[in-house]
């Protein structure tokens, strides 16, 4: 983001390029709402690039919203906390744009690290960082492998059905069971019982499939079943469901068998981000 030479114009570059003279003319909804929220209405150029496509379950829209807000506040020379970034990103995506999503992606993007995030009945959110030993942190990362399986779907379609289903008693019990696994996973990390992590992932995946019909399909089921046969102890489809990325817990020494079998899928290397949203460069421009 930087100041634009023409003070009455806005230029934004993403998968498309827009140049407009009024903020209300911007077609990109998140860009438009974030600029309205921060009070910037002209004389600016914003460009964005991404490592992954949209709709893959990796929280890309919330990461974009958090990063955009952070950038815009920097342009205004205003300090903003991680909590404020997450809260305002939620307001944009959920309240203003009406997306049927939760708040987990915004808070994960803003804070970074491994956390337990509590969503309270009054709408407030509390982030509890997990302070685990470095060797456990590093071992966990080494034992996770991720593949891109394609066929990304719009999360809102699946989440809308999931939200309707959650009102049913059976689905509510499923959600409660999934929440109870959070404590088990925390204990596995604090105690260093890292192998339990894969088992808990598996249990969570089995429960999640009960929430909405579009979460899985025959192709995804076959990939998951084969991964377990090749050495993984658990895994999950990231995001709402229907496609995108699949994450597996598989001991490092067994991963090559998994990788060799899934040659038709793209292995996606990643590492944990511990710092959350941050500015890596700031140029004080004056015209």
Short mmCIF file of C-alpha atoms in Angstrom, two decimals:
data_model
loop_
_atom_site.label_atom_id
_atom_site.label_comp_id
_atom_site.label_asym_id
_atom_site.label_seq_id
_atom_site.Cartn_x
_atom_site.Cartn_y
_atom_site.Cartn_z
CA UNK A 1 0.00 0.00 0.00
CA UNK A 2 1.31 3.48 -0.80
CA UNK A 3 0.12 7.00 -1.52
CA UNK A 4 -1.20 7.48 -5.02
CA UNK A 5 -0.07 10.42 -7.16
CA UNK A 6 -3.65 11.43 -7.95
CA UNK A 7 -5.26 12.38 -4.60
CA UNK A 8 -8.82 11.90 -5.88
CA UNK A 9 -8.31 8.36 -7.14
CA UNK A 10 -8.09 4.85 -5.71
CA UNK A 11 -6.26 2.05 -7.49
CA UNK A 12 -6.39 -1.55 -6.25
CA UNK A 13 -4.66 -4.54 -7.80
CA UNK A 14 -5.62 -8.11 -6.96
CA UNK A 15 -6.78 -10.69 -9.53
CA UNK A 16 -8.23 -7.62 -11.24
CA UNK A 17 -7.21 -3.96 -11.35
CA UNK A 18 -9.65 -1.25 -10.38
CA UNK A 19 -9.13 2.49 -10.68
CA UNK A 20 -12.00 4.56 -9.31
CA UNK A 21 -12.60 8.12 -8.18
CA UNK A 22 -15.10 7.26 -5.42
CA UNK A 23 -14.77 4.64 -2.70
CA UNK A 24 -18.33 3.43 -3.24
CA UNK A 25 -17.41 2.45 -6.81
CA UNK A 26 -14.94 -0.22 -5.68
CA UNK A 27 -16.21 -3.70 -6.60
CA UNK A 28 -13.98 -5.63 -4.18
CA UNK A 29 -16.14 -5.79 -1.04
CA UNK A 30 -13.40 -6.31 1.56
CA UNK A 31 -11.21 -3.55 0.15
CA UNK A 32 -14.17 -1.20 0.08
CA UNK A 33 -15.31 -1.94 3.63
CA UNK A 34 -11.81 -1.86 5.12
CA UNK A 35 -11.15 1.56 3.61
CA UNK A 36 -14.49 2.83 4.89
CA UNK A 37 -13.69 1.49 8.37
CA UNK A 38 -10.27 3.16 8.49
CA UNK A 39 -11.46 6.43 6.92
CA UNK A 40 -9.28 6.31 3.80
CA UNK A 41 -11.19 7.39 0.73
CA UNK A 42 -8.67 8.43 -1.89
CA UNK A 43 -5.08 8.99 -2.99
CA UNK A 44 -3.98 5.41 -2.42
CA UNK A 45 -2.82 2.37 -4.38
CA UNK A 46 -3.15 -1.14 -2.92
CA UNK A 47 -1.65 -4.30 -4.42
CA UNK A 48 -2.04 -7.83 -3.12
CA UNK A 49 -0.43 -11.16 -3.98
CA UNK A 50 -1.01 -14.61 -2.52
CA UNK A 51 0.74 -17.98 -2.41
CA UNK A 52 -2.48 -19.98 -2.64
CA UNK A 53 -5.77 -19.64 -4.53
CA UNK A 54 -8.95 -18.44 -2.84
CA UNK A 55 -11.55 -20.93 -1.63
CA UNK A 56 -9.08 -23.57 -0.49
CA UNK A 57 -9.90 -23.56 3.22
CA UNK A 58 -6.68 -21.86 4.29
CA UNK A 59 -8.34 -18.73 5.68
CA UNK A 60 -7.15 -16.58 2.79
CA UNK A 61 -9.99 -14.02 2.88
CA UNK A 62 -9.59 -13.41 6.62
CA UNK A 63 -5.79 -13.21 6.28
CA UNK A 64 -6.31 -10.68 3.50
CA UNK A 65 -8.71 -8.64 5.64
CA UNK A 66 -6.40 -8.63 8.67
CA UNK A 67 -3.34 -7.73 6.59
CA UNK A 68 -5.22 -5.04 4.70
CA UNK A 69 -6.43 -3.38 7.91
CA UNK A 70 -2.91 -3.51 9.36
CA UNK A 71 -1.59 -1.86 6.21
CA UNK A 72 -4.23 0.87 6.15
CA UNK A 73 -3.62 1.77 9.78
CA UNK A 74 0.11 1.99 9.02
CA UNK A 75 -0.66 4.44 6.20
CA UNK A 76 -2.48 6.55 8.78
CA UNK A 77 0.45 6.14 11.21
CA UNK A 78 -1.82 4.55 13.80
CA UNK A 79 -0.81 1.69 16.07
CA UNK A 80 -3.30 -1.17 16.10
CA UNK A 81 -3.30 -4.28 18.31
CA UNK A 82 -3.73 -7.85 17.13
CA UNK A 83 -7.03 -8.01 19.01
CA UNK A 84 -8.36 -4.93 17.23
CA UNK A 85 -7.29 -6.26 13.83
CA UNK A 86 -9.08 -9.56 14.45
CA UNK A 87 -12.22 -7.92 15.86
CA UNK A 88 -12.53 -5.42 13.02
CA UNK A 89 -11.86 -8.11 10.39
CA UNK A 90 -14.75 -10.08 11.91
CA UNK A 91 -16.98 -7.00 11.75
CA UNK A 92 -16.18 -6.54 8.05
CA UNK A 93 -16.61 -10.17 6.97
CA UNK A 94 -19.45 -11.29 9.22
CA UNK A 95 -21.45 -8.18 10.14
CA UNK A 96 -21.02 -5.88 7.15
CA UNK A 97 -20.67 -8.46 4.36
CA UNK A 98 -22.89 -11.12 5.91
CA UNK A 99 -20.59 -14.11 5.38
CA UNK A 100 -21.85 -17.18 7.34
CA UNK A 101 -18.42 -17.86 8.81
CA UNK A 102 -16.91 -18.07 12.27
CA UNK A 103 -14.25 -15.88 13.85
CA UNK A 104 -11.42 -18.40 14.04
CA UNK A 105 -9.60 -17.41 10.82
CA UNK A 106 -9.42 -13.72 11.67
CA UNK A 107 -8.01 -14.34 15.14
CA UNK A 108 -5.57 -17.00 13.88
CA UNK A 109 -4.28 -14.62 11.20
CA UNK A 110 -3.93 -11.67 13.56
CA UNK A 111 -2.29 -13.46 16.51
CA UNK A 112 -0.28 -16.28 14.90
CA UNK A 113 1.15 -19.20 16.86
CA UNK A 114 -0.72 -22.16 18.35
CA UNK A 115 -3.69 -20.98 20.41
CA UNK A 116 -6.91 -22.08 21.98
CA UNK A 117 -9.52 -19.52 20.96
CA UNK A 118 -12.62 -19.15 23.16
CA UNK A 119 -15.77 -17.78 21.51
CA UNK A 120 -17.95 -16.51 24.34
CA UNK A 121 -21.77 -16.32 24.33
CA UNK A 122 -21.65 -12.50 24.51
CA UNK A 123 -19.69 -12.35 21.25
CA UNK A 124 -16.31 -11.63 22.84
CA UNK A 125 -13.25 -13.72 22.01
CA UNK A 126 -10.34 -14.80 24.22
CA UNK A 127 -7.04 -16.09 22.82
CA UNK A 128 -5.01 -18.48 25.00
CA UNK A 129 -1.50 -19.07 23.57
CA UNK A 130 -0.06 -22.57 23.96
CA UNK A 131 3.40 -22.36 25.50
CA UNK A 132 4.81 -25.73 24.51
CA UNK A 133 8.43 -26.83 24.44
CA UNK A 134 10.36 -25.91 21.32
CA UNK A 135 11.25 -29.54 20.61
CA UNK A 136 7.54 -30.49 20.70
CA UNK A 137 6.69 -27.53 18.46
CA UNK A 138 9.35 -28.55 15.93
CA UNK A 139 8.47 -32.24 16.08
CA UNK A 140 4.82 -31.45 15.44
CA UNK A 141 5.71 -29.41 12.37
CA UNK A 142 7.99 -32.14 11.02
CA UNK A 143 5.24 -34.74 11.43
CA UNK A 144 2.62 -32.80 9.49
CA UNK A 145 2.31 -33.13 5.72
CA UNK A 146 -0.16 -31.30 3.49
CA UNK A 147 -1.48 -31.88 -0.03
CA UNK A 148 -3.49 -29.70 -2.38
CA UNK A 149 -6.36 -31.74 -3.79
CA UNK A 150 -8.08 -28.98 -5.79
CA UNK A 151 -11.82 -28.62 -6.35
CA UNK A 152 -12.08 -25.64 -4.04
CA UNK A 153 -15.61 -24.58 -3.15
CA UNK A 154 -17.11 -21.42 -1.72
CA UNK A 155 -17.03 -21.96 2.02
CA UNK A 156 -20.22 -19.96 2.61
CA UNK A 157 -22.33 -22.58 0.81
CA UNK A 158 -21.14 -25.39 3.09
CA UNK A 159 -21.11 -23.26 6.23
CA UNK A 160 -24.66 -22.09 5.62
CA UNK A 161 -25.85 -25.71 5.64
CA UNK A 162 -23.64 -26.45 8.65
CA UNK A 163 -25.18 -23.52 10.52
CA UNK A 164 -28.70 -24.79 9.79
CA UNK A 165 -27.74 -28.29 10.87
CA UNK A 166 -26.21 -27.06 14.11
CA UNK A 167 -29.69 -26.26 15.40
CA UNK A 168 -30.55 -29.95 15.35
CA UNK A 169 -29.95 -31.85 18.58
CA UNK A 170 -27.74 -34.54 17.03
CA UNK A 171 -25.53 -31.99 15.27
CA UNK A 172 -25.24 -29.98 18.47
CA UNK A 173 -23.97 -33.07 20.30
CA UNK A 174 -21.41 -33.55 17.53
CA UNK A 175 -20.16 -29.99 17.96
CA UNK A 176 -19.87 -30.47 21.73
CA UNK A 177 -17.82 -33.64 21.16
CA UNK A 178 -15.51 -31.74 18.80
CA UNK A 179 -15.03 -28.98 21.37
CA UNK A 180 -14.08 -31.55 24.02
CA UNK A 181 -11.20 -32.69 21.81
CA UNK A 182 -9.53 -29.29 22.26
CA UNK A 183 -8.58 -30.14 25.85
CA UNK A 184 -7.24 -33.55 24.77
CA UNK A 185 -5.09 -31.94 22.08
CA UNK A 186 -3.74 -29.32 24.48
CA UNK A 187 -2.74 -32.05 26.93
CA UNK A 188 -1.04 -34.08 24.20
CA UNK A 189 1.14 -31.08 23.32
CA UNK A 190 1.93 -30.04 26.90
CA UNK A 191 2.80 -33.61 27.91
CA UNK A 192 4.84 -34.25 24.77
CA UNK A 193 2.59 -37.19 23.77
CA UNK A 194 2.83 -36.04 20.19
CA UNK A 195 1.49 -39.26 18.67
CA UNK A 196 -1.89 -38.54 20.24
CA UNK A 197 -2.15 -35.50 17.99
CA UNK A 198 -2.82 -37.66 14.92
CA UNK A 199 -5.40 -39.77 16.72
CA UNK A 200 -7.28 -36.67 17.85
CA UNK A 201 -7.21 -35.28 14.30
CA UNK A 202 -8.75 -38.52 13.10
CA UNK A 203 -11.50 -38.43 15.72
CA UNK A 204 -12.26 -34.81 14.85
CA UNK A 205 -12.47 -35.60 11.12
CA UNK A 206 -14.90 -38.44 11.75
CA UNK A 207 -17.12 -36.09 13.75
CA UNK A 208 -16.90 -33.18 11.33
CA UNK A 209 -18.34 -35.20 8.45
CA UNK A 210 -21.65 -35.39 10.33
CA UNK A 211 -22.14 -31.62 10.21
CA UNK A 212 -22.91 -31.08 6.51
CA UNK A 213 -23.31 -33.26 3.43
CA UNK A 214 -20.81 -31.29 1.31
CA UNK A 215 -17.86 -31.57 3.70
CA UNK A 216 -16.56 -34.75 2.07
CA UNK A 217 -17.09 -36.82 -1.07
CA UNK A 218 -15.96 -40.17 -2.48
CA UNK A 219 -12.65 -38.79 -3.76
CA UNK A 220 -11.78 -37.18 -0.42
CA UNK A 221 -12.80 -40.32 1.47
CA UNK A 222 -10.53 -42.44 -0.75
CA UNK A 223 -7.57 -40.10 -0.27
CA UNK A 224 -8.05 -40.14 3.50
CA UNK A 225 -8.40 -43.93 3.66
CA UNK A 226 -5.27 -44.44 1.55
CA UNK A 227 -3.28 -41.98 3.67
CA UNK A 228 -4.04 -44.03 6.79
CA UNK A 229 -2.94 -47.18 4.99
CA UNK A 230 0.35 -45.53 4.02
CA UNK A 231 1.33 -44.45 7.53
CA UNK A 232 -0.73 -41.43 8.59
CA UNK A 233 -2.54 -41.73 11.93
CA UNK A 234 -5.02 -38.94 11.30
CA UNK A 235 -5.80 -35.88 9.28
CA UNK A 236 -8.44 -33.44 8.17
CA UNK A 237 -9.66 -31.41 5.26
CA UNK A 238 -8.82 -27.79 5.96
CA UNK A 239 -11.59 -25.23 5.79
CA UNK A 240 -15.29 -25.76 5.30
CA UNK A 241 -14.99 -28.84 3.09
CA UNK A 242 -15.48 -30.08 -0.44
CA UNK A 243 -11.89 -29.59 -1.59
CA UNK A 244 -8.78 -27.52 -1.07
CA UNK A 245 -6.02 -28.85 1.19
CA UNK A 246 -5.74 -32.03 3.25
CA UNK A 247 -3.45 -32.12 6.28
CA UNK A 248 -2.13 -35.40 7.70
CA UNK A 249 -0.23 -36.33 10.83
CA UNK A 250 2.41 -38.81 9.70
CA UNK A 251 5.73 -39.52 11.39
CA UNK A 252 8.57 -37.98 9.41
CA UNK A 253 10.22 -41.32 8.61
CA UNK A 254 6.98 -42.62 7.04
CA UNK A 255 6.13 -39.56 4.96
CA UNK A 256 8.01 -40.55 1.79
CA UNK A 257 5.68 -43.51 1.25
CA UNK A 258 2.75 -41.13 1.50
CA UNK A 259 4.35 -38.61 -0.86
CA UNK A 260 5.29 -41.25 -3.44
CA UNK A 261 1.75 -42.61 -3.51
CA UNK A 262 0.13 -39.19 -3.93
CA UNK A 263 2.29 -38.09 -6.86
CA UNK A 264 -0.80 -36.74 -8.62
CA UNK A 265 -1.42 -34.35 -5.71
CA UNK A 266 0.71 -31.32 -4.98
CA UNK A 267 2.60 -31.51 -1.70
CA UNK A 268 2.47 -28.07 -0.14
CA UNK A 269 5.36 -27.16 2.16
CA UNK A 270 4.55 -24.86 5.07
CA UNK A 271 5.84 -23.75 8.44
CA UNK A 272 4.15 -22.40 11.54
CA UNK A 273 3.81 -18.63 11.83
CA UNK A 274 4.40 -17.54 15.42
CA UNK A 275 4.15 -13.75 15.18
CA UNK A 276 0.81 -13.13 13.50
CA UNK A 277 0.17 -10.04 11.39
CA UNK A 278 3.23 -7.79 11.16
CA UNK A 279 4.66 -4.97 9.08
CA UNK A 280 7.88 -5.98 7.36
CA UNK A 281 8.61 -2.67 5.61
CA UNK A 282 7.37 0.88 6.00
CA UNK A 283 8.38 3.74 3.71
CA UNK A 284 7.43 7.23 4.84
CA UNK A 285 6.45 8.78 1.50
CA UNK A 286 5.77 12.48 1.04
CA UNK A 287 4.41 14.11 -2.13
#
